[in-house]
Coordinates of C-alpha atoms and ligand atoms in Angstrom, one line a residue:
M1306 CA -53.4 209.7 83.9
S1307 CA -56.2 208.3 82.3
L1308 CA -55.3 205.3 79.3
P1309 CA -57.5 203.9 76.5
P1310 CA -59.5 201.0 77.4
L1311 CA -57.7 197.6 77.1
V1312 CA -60.0 195.8 75.1
E1313 CA -62.3 196.3 72.1
P1314 CA -65.8 195.7 72.8
A1315 CA -67.7 192.5 71.9
A1316 CA -70.2 192.6 69.1
E1317 CA -73.2 192.4 71.0
L1318 CA -74.8 191.7 74.3
T1319 CA -77.5 189.2 74.8
I1320 CA -80.9 189.8 75.9
D1321 CA -80.1 188.1 79.2
E1322 CA -76.9 190.0 79.5
V1323 CA -78.8 193.0 79.2
R1324 CA -80.7 192.1 81.9
R1325 CA -78.0 190.7 84.1
Y1326 CA -76.1 193.6 83.7
S1327 CA -78.6 196.7 83.7
R1328 CA -77.3 198.1 86.7
H1329 CA -73.9 198.5 85.1
L1330 CA -75.6 199.7 81.6
I1331 CA -77.2 202.6 83.3
I1332 CA -74.0 204.1 84.4
P1333 CA -73.2 206.5 81.7
E1334 CA -69.4 206.0 82.1
V1335 CA -69.9 202.2 81.5
G1336 CA -73.0 201.9 79.2
M1337 CA -73.2 199.3 76.4
A1338 CA -69.6 199.9 75.3
G1339 CA -68.0 199.5 78.6
Q1340 CA -70.0 196.2 79.2
K1341 CA -69.2 194.8 75.8
R1342 CA -65.6 195.5 76.7
L1343 CA -65.8 193.6 79.6
K1344 CA -67.5 190.9 77.8
N1345 CA -64.5 190.5 75.3
A1346 CA -61.7 190.9 78.3
K1347 CA -59.5 188.1 79.1
V1348 CA -58.2 188.7 82.6
L1349 CA -55.7 186.1 84.6
V1350 CA -55.9 185.8 88.2
I1351 CA -53.1 184.3 90.0
G1352 CA -54.0 182.3 93.3
A1353 CA -57.7 181.5 94.3
G1354 CA -56.9 182.2 97.9
G1355 CA -57.3 185.4 99.9
L1356 CA -57.4 187.9 97.2
G1357 CA -58.1 185.9 94.4
S1358 CA -61.3 184.5 96.0
P1359 CA -63.3 188.2 96.0
A1360 CA -61.4 189.0 92.8
L1361 CA -62.6 186.1 90.9
L1362 CA -66.1 186.5 92.2
Y1363 CA -66.5 190.1 91.4
L1364 CA -64.7 190.0 88.1
A1365 CA -67.2 187.2 87.2
A1366 CA -70.2 189.1 88.4
A1367 CA -69.0 192.1 86.4
G1368 CA -69.3 190.3 83.4
V1369 CA -65.7 189.6 82.3
G1370 CA -65.9 187.2 79.7
T1371 CA -62.9 184.9 80.1
L1372 CA -61.5 184.4 83.5
G1373 CA -58.1 182.5 83.7
I1374 CA -57.1 180.9 87.2
V1375 CA -53.4 179.6 88.1
E1376 CA -53.5 177.7 91.0
F1377 CA -51.9 174.4 92.3
D1378 CA -53.0 174.4 95.8
T1379 CA -56.1 172.4 97.7
V1380 CA -58.6 173.9 99.9
D1381 CA -57.6 173.8 103.6
E1382 CA -60.2 174.4 106.5
S1383 CA -57.6 177.2 107.5
N1384 CA -58.5 178.9 104.4
L1385 CA -62.2 179.3 104.7
Q1386 CA -62.0 182.3 107.3
R1387 CA -61.2 184.4 104.2
Q1388 CA -61.1 182.4 100.9
I1389 CA -64.8 183.0 100.3
I1390 CA -64.9 181.4 97.0
H1391 CA -64.5 177.8 98.7
G1392 CA -67.1 176.3 101.3
Q1393 CA -66.8 173.7 103.6
S1394 CA -67.4 170.6 100.9
D1395 CA -64.5 172.0 99.2
V1396 CA -62.0 171.2 101.8
G1397 CA -59.1 168.7 100.3
K1398 CA -60.3 169.8 96.6
S1399 CA -58.6 171.6 93.9
K1400 CA -59.0 175.3 94.6
A1401 CA -58.9 176.0 90.9
Q1402 CA -61.7 173.7 90.4
S1403 CA -63.7 174.8 93.5
A1404 CA -63.1 178.2 92.4
R1405 CA -64.8 177.4 88.8
D1406 CA -67.8 175.8 90.6
S1407 CA -68.4 179.0 92.6
I1408 CA -67.9 181.7 89.4
L1409 CA -70.2 179.4 87.3
E1410 CA -72.7 179.7 89.9
T1411 CA -72.4 183.6 90.0
N1412 CA -72.1 184.1 86.5
P1413 CA -72.6 181.1 84.2
N1414 CA -71.7 183.1 81.1
T1415 CA -68.0 183.3 82.4
N1416 CA -65.6 181.1 80.1
V1417 CA -63.4 179.8 82.9
V1418 CA -60.1 178.5 82.0
L1419 CA -57.9 176.4 84.7
H1420 CA -54.3 176.4 84.7
E1421 CA -53.6 173.9 87.6
V1422 CA -50.0 174.6 87.8
R1423 CA -47.7 176.6 90.1
L1424 CA -46.8 179.6 87.9
D1425 CA -42.9 179.3 87.3
N1426 CA -40.3 180.4 84.8
D1427 CA -41.2 177.6 82.5
N1428 CA -45.1 178.3 81.9
V1429 CA -45.4 181.7 82.8
F1430 CA -45.1 183.3 79.2
E1431 CA -47.2 180.9 77.7
I1432 CA -50.0 181.6 80.2
F1433 CA -49.5 185.4 80.3
E1434 CA -49.7 185.7 76.5
Q1435 CA -53.4 184.5 76.5
Y1436 CA -54.7 187.4 78.7
D1437 CA -55.3 191.1 78.3
L1438 CA -54.7 191.8 82.2
I1439 CA -53.5 190.1 84.9
V1440 CA -54.4 190.2 88.6
D1441 CA -51.8 189.1 91.2
G1442 CA -53.4 187.5 94.2
T1443 CA -50.3 185.5 95.4
D1444 CA -48.8 185.4 98.9
N1445 CA -45.1 185.0 98.3
F1446 CA -42.0 187.4 97.0
A1447 CA -40.7 184.9 94.6
T1448 CA -43.9 184.6 92.6
R1449 CA -44.4 188.4 92.8
Y1450 CA -41.1 189.2 91.2
L1451 CA -41.7 186.4 88.7
V1452 CA -45.2 188.1 87.8
N1453 CA -43.6 191.5 87.4
D1454 CA -40.5 190.5 85.4
A1455 CA -42.6 188.5 83.1
A1456 CA -45.5 191.1 82.7
V1457 CA -42.5 193.7 82.0
L1458 CA -40.9 191.5 79.5
L1459 CA -44.3 190.9 77.7
G1460 CA -45.3 194.5 78.1
K1461 CA -48.7 193.5 80.0
P1462 CA -50.3 195.4 82.6
Y1463 CA -51.2 193.9 86.1
V1464 CA -53.0 194.7 89.3
W1465 CA -50.8 193.9 92.3
G1466 CA -52.3 193.4 96.0
S1467 CA -51.0 192.4 99.1
I1468 CA -52.4 191.8 102.7
F1469 CA -51.1 191.6 106.2
R1470 CA -52.9 191.4 109.4
F1471 CA -55.0 194.6 109.1
D1472 CA -53.2 196.5 106.3
G1473 CA -53.5 196.1 102.6
Q1474 CA -51.4 197.7 99.5
V1475 CA -52.9 197.7 95.9
S1476 CA -51.3 199.3 92.7
V1477 CA -51.1 198.9 88.9
F1478 CA -48.0 198.1 87.3
W1479 CA -47.4 198.5 83.6
A1480 CA -43.6 199.3 82.8
E1481 CA -44.7 201.0 79.6
H1482 CA -46.9 203.5 81.1
G1483 CA -45.5 204.0 84.6
P1484 CA -43.5 202.1 87.3
C1485 CA -43.3 198.4 87.7
Y1486 CA -43.0 196.4 91.1
R1487 CA -39.3 196.6 91.0
C1488 CA -39.3 200.4 91.1
L1489 CA -41.2 200.3 94.3
Y1490 CA -39.5 197.5 95.8
P1491 CA -36.1 196.9 93.8
E1492 CA -35.3 193.9 96.1
P1493 CA -37.3 191.2 98.3
P1494 CA -37.0 192.0 102.2
P1495 CA -34.3 190.0 103.7
P1496 CA -35.7 186.2 104.1
G1497 CA -37.4 185.8 107.8
M1498 CA -38.1 189.8 107.8
V1499 CA -41.5 189.9 106.5
P1500 CA -43.7 187.2 108.0
S1501 CA -46.2 185.7 105.6
C1502 CA -49.8 185.4 106.6
A1503 CA -49.4 181.7 107.6
E1504 CA -47.0 183.1 110.3
G1505 CA -48.3 186.8 111.0
G1506 CA -52.1 186.1 110.5
V1507 CA -54.6 188.2 108.3
L1508 CA -57.9 189.5 109.1
G1509 CA -60.1 187.6 106.7
V1510 CA -62.4 190.5 105.8
L1511 CA -59.4 192.5 104.8
C1512 CA -59.1 190.1 101.7
A1513 CA -62.7 191.8 100.5
S1514 CA -61.4 195.2 100.7
V1515 CA -58.3 194.7 99.2
G1516 CA -59.4 192.1 96.3
A1517 CA -62.3 194.5 95.6
A1518 CA -59.8 197.4 95.1
Q1519 CA -57.8 195.1 92.4
V1520 CA -61.0 194.4 90.6
T1521 CA -62.0 198.1 90.5
E1522 CA -58.7 199.0 88.8
A1523 CA -59.2 196.0 86.6
I1524 CA -62.5 197.4 85.6
K1525 CA -61.1 200.8 85.1
L1526 CA -58.3 199.5 83.0
L1527 CA -60.4 197.2 80.9
T1528 CA -62.9 199.9 79.9
G1529 CA -60.7 203.1 80.2
I1530 CA -62.9 204.7 82.7
G1531 CA -61.3 206.6 85.6
D1532 CA -57.6 206.9 86.3
P1533 CA -55.8 203.7 87.1
S1534 CA -53.4 203.3 89.9
L1535 CA -50.2 203.7 87.8
G1536 CA -47.7 205.2 90.0
R1537 CA -49.7 205.2 92.7
L1538 CA -49.4 203.0 95.8
N1539 CA -52.7 202.7 97.8
I1540 CA -52.6 201.8 101.3
Y1541 CA -55.5 200.6 103.3
E1542 CA -55.5 200.3 107.1
A1543 CA -58.5 198.6 108.3
L1544 CA -58.4 199.8 111.9
D1545 CA -58.8 203.4 110.6
L1546 CA -61.0 202.2 107.9
N1547 CA -58.9 204.6 105.6
W1548 CA -57.0 204.5 102.1
R1549 CA -54.1 206.5 101.4
A1550 CA -52.4 207.0 98.2
L1551 CA -48.5 207.3 97.9
K1552 CA -46.7 208.3 94.7
V1553 CA -44.4 206.0 93.2
R1554 CA -41.9 207.0 90.4
K1555 CA -40.5 205.1 87.6
D1556 CA -36.9 204.3 88.6
P1557 CA -34.6 205.2 85.8
N1558 CA -32.2 202.6 87.5
C1559 CA -34.9 200.0 88.0
A1560 CA -33.2 196.6 87.0
I1561 CA -35.9 195.3 84.7
C1562 CA -37.8 198.4 83.2
G1563 CA -34.8 201.1 83.9
E1564 CA -32.8 202.7 81.4
N1565 CA -30.0 200.1 81.1
P1566 CA -31.7 197.1 82.4
T1567 CA -29.6 194.4 84.1
V1568 CA -32.3 191.8 84.2
T1569 CA -33.4 191.0 80.6
E1570 CA -34.9 187.4 80.8
L1571 CA -36.5 185.5 83.7
I1572 CA -33.9 184.7 86.8
D1573 CA -34.2 182.1 89.5
Y1574 CA -36.9 184.0 92.0
E1575 CA -36.6 181.4 94.6
S1576 CA -33.0 181.9 95.4
F1577 CA -33.4 185.9 94.6
C1578 CA -36.0 186.0 97.4
G1579 CA -34.1 183.2 99.5
A1580 CA -36.2 181.3 101.6
I1581 CA -33.7 181.1 104.2
T1582 CA -30.9 183.2 105.0
E1583 CA -27.2 182.0 104.1
E1584 CA -26.2 181.9 107.9
A1585 CA -29.4 180.0 108.9
A1586 CA -28.8 177.6 106.2
D1587 CA -25.1 177.0 107.0
A1588 CA -26.1 176.7 110.8
A1589 CA -28.8 174.1 110.1
V1590 CA -26.7 171.8 108.2
G1591 CA -25.7 168.7 110.3
S1592 CA -27.9 170.3 113.3
T1593 CA -31.2 169.5 112.1
I1594 CA -33.4 166.8 113.5
S1595 CA -36.7 165.6 112.2
V1596 CA -40.0 165.4 114.4
K1597 CA -39.6 161.7 114.5
Q1598 CA -36.3 161.9 116.3
L1599 CA -37.6 164.7 118.6
S1600 CA -40.4 162.4 119.7
E1601 CA -37.7 159.7 120.4
W1602 CA -35.7 162.1 122.3
I1603 CA -38.6 163.1 124.1
K1604 CA -39.5 159.4 125.4
L1605 CA -35.7 159.1 126.2
K1606 CA -35.9 162.4 128.4
D1607 CA -39.0 161.0 130.1
N1608 CA -37.0 157.9 131.1
G1609 CA -34.1 160.1 132.3
E1610 CA -31.8 158.7 129.4
K1611 CA -31.5 162.2 127.6
D1612 CA -31.4 165.7 128.8
F1613 CA -32.1 168.8 126.5
Q1614 CA -34.2 171.9 126.7
L1615 CA -36.8 172.2 123.7
I1616 CA -37.6 175.9 122.8
D1617 CA -40.2 177.3 120.7
V1618 CA -39.4 180.6 119.3
R1619 CA -42.6 181.3 117.9
E1620 CA -44.9 184.1 119.2
P1621 CA -47.2 183.7 122.2
N1622 CA -50.4 183.6 120.2
E1623 CA -49.0 180.8 118.2
Y1624 CA -48.1 179.1 121.0
E1625 CA -51.5 179.2 122.2
I1626 CA -52.9 177.3 119.3
N1627 CA -50.5 174.3 119.4
R1628 CA -47.1 173.4 120.9
I1629 CA -44.9 170.3 121.3
P1630 CA -45.1 168.9 124.8
G1631 CA -42.2 170.2 127.2
S1632 CA -41.3 173.3 125.0
V1633 CA -40.9 176.6 126.5
L1634 CA -41.5 179.8 124.7
I1635 CA -38.8 182.2 123.6
P1636 CA -40.0 184.4 120.9
K1637 CA -37.3 184.8 117.9
A1638 CA -37.1 188.9 118.5
D1639 CA -35.6 187.8 122.0
F1640 CA -32.6 186.1 120.4
Q1641 CA -32.0 188.9 117.9
T1642 CA -32.1 191.5 120.8
G1643 CA -29.8 189.1 122.7
V1644 CA -31.8 189.1 125.9
A1645 CA -32.6 185.5 125.4
L1646 CA -29.1 184.4 125.6
E1647 CA -28.8 185.0 129.2
K1648 CA -31.7 183.0 130.1
L1649 CA -30.4 179.7 128.1
P1650 CA -29.6 176.8 130.5
Q1651 CA -25.8 176.3 129.9
D1652 CA -25.8 172.6 131.1
K1653 CA -28.2 171.4 128.3
Q1654 CA -28.5 170.7 124.8
L1655 CA -30.8 173.3 123.2
V1656 CA -33.5 172.1 120.6
F1657 CA -35.4 174.9 118.8
H1658 CA -38.4 174.6 117.0
C1659 CA -40.9 177.1 115.2
K1660 CA -43.7 176.8 113.0
S1661 CA -41.9 175.4 109.8
G1662 CA -38.3 175.3 110.6
V1663 CA -37.3 179.0 109.0
R1664 CA -37.1 181.1 112.2
S1665 CA -35.7 178.2 114.3
A1666 CA -32.9 177.7 111.5
E1667 CA -32.4 181.5 112.2
V1668 CA -32.1 181.3 115.9
L1669 CA -29.9 178.4 115.7
A1670 CA -27.4 180.6 113.9
I1671 CA -27.5 183.3 116.5
V1672 CA -27.0 180.5 119.2
K1673 CA -24.1 178.9 117.7
G1674 CA -22.6 182.1 117.2
A1675 CA -23.1 182.6 121.0
G1676 CA -21.0 179.3 121.6
F1677 CA -24.2 176.9 121.9
S1678 CA -22.2 174.7 119.5
D1679 CA -24.2 171.3 119.9
A1680 CA -27.7 173.1 119.5
V1681 CA -30.0 171.7 116.9
H1682 CA -33.4 172.7 115.1
V1683 CA -36.3 170.7 114.3
G1684 CA -37.1 170.5 110.7
G1685 CA -40.6 171.3 109.3
G1686 CA -41.3 172.5 113.0
V1687 CA -44.6 172.2 114.8
V1688 CA -46.4 171.7 111.2
A1689 CA -44.6 168.5 110.8
W1690 CA -45.2 167.5 114.3
V1691 CA -48.9 168.0 114.2
D1692 CA -48.9 166.3 110.7
Q1693 CA -46.8 163.2 111.5
I1694 CA -46.7 162.9 115.5
D1695 CA -49.8 164.5 117.1
P1696 CA -52.8 165.1 114.6
S1697 CA -54.9 165.5 117.6
Q1698 CA -53.6 169.2 117.9
P1699 CA -55.2 171.9 115.8
A1700 CA -52.9 173.0 112.6
Y1701 CA -53.0 176.7 111.5
Ligands
LIG2691 N1 -46.6 180.4 92.1 C1 -47.9 180.2 92.2 N2 -48.6 179.7 91.3 C2 -49.9 179.6 91.4 N3 -50.8 179.9 92.6 C3 -49.9 180.4 93.8 C4 -48.5 180.8 93.4 N4 -48.0 181.4 94.4 C5 -49.1 181.4 95.6 N5 -50.0 180.7 94.8 C6 -51.5 180.7 95.4 O1 -52.0 181.8 95.9 C7 -53.0 182.0 97.0 C8 -52.7 182.8 98.0 O2 -53.5 182.8 98.9 P1 -53.5 183.2 100.4 O3 -52.4 184.4 100.5 O4 -54.5 183.3 101.2 O5 -52.6 181.9 101.1 P2 -52.6 180.4 101.5 O6 -51.6 179.6 100.8 O7 -54.0 179.7 100.7 O8 -52.7 180.5 102.9 P3 -51.9 180.3 104.0 O9 -50.4 180.6 103.4 O10 -52.0 181.1 105.2 O11 -51.9 178.7 104.3 C9 -52.6 180.2 97.3 O12 -53.8 179.6 97.4 C10 -51.6 179.8 96.7 O13 -51.6 178.3 96.3

């Protein structure tokens, strides 16, 4: 379904702009009118990370007049493998500011507006209202549902994208004309079921494919060219170099855009998406030690004054990157299938850890249920260990 352009054309292009955008201007479907619409457009990109990097650069290069960036984080060395808007000298700096510098280098005509905050219930409406279109480049379910609900409640369209390892997804959600994110995914996956890119990894270049597809959808919506991916979930598989599209229907029972909505205002997205399962949270109460305590325990063990078995429940490829001395690797899945339970020593206290403490809390719930009542897990996991105890090891 084609839709009218989202924005009216700007009054004129300068001579410099005509030169700069000449390869757009000679495409009949874009022409002067399309380029002037891009100049008049106000687009908000949420997150200057993997997807936000190519999205912001291409939106700026395409001549989108006003680009907003919502981002609260700073550039980490591990971002540089895919977040091409930032460079080595930006490590430690504000991602929003670093992104602005690259955008202005790409296209100094861009009016860049920084929102150096975490997008949340208190600021989302005020920020969204300033823009014609939103591009979601975030990496967590709580923000995705927040973006969707705020967009539905304000009647705004947005372009959504997601990436994991070798696969990506892109769609356009606009409840007035098609389904919303909740029609496709009514509920977030159970906590711990879908690993984040930080846990599962992502092929850096995948961000370019998916981020560029998001920009393509944005340009189509802004200028009215082509059919935007409303009601279409585009799935990209990098290993087959293949895009395929699935139809997404508007759900009449959708909680927010259905016939009888039950969600009529913003909700608590963190608890809706539950960072940790209830059982895991319960298991961790009174059974969590800090990395400092673990470090003391390891010294006592070395002196023969304490005995315990440290078990790393991450994946083998994570164990190759860094590890806590004395740990043995038994991935979480082996506890879920039950095969790990037979391997556990019965005569020692068990101490579990993972990357940040979520998976180990889930394992704790399983082993406590199996009778290992004095088992504990390490809060903050190997991330906290590298940060506080052994900075010589690489973080990831
Ligand atoms: N609610 C939010 N408000 C503003 N920015 C957000 C919000 N949620 C996520 N982001 C930003 O979106 C970006 C997502 O990028 P990406 O998926 O590459 O993850 P990352 O956090 O940079 O990397 P990693 O999780 O692998 O360490 C991040 O820069 C993150 O700070």
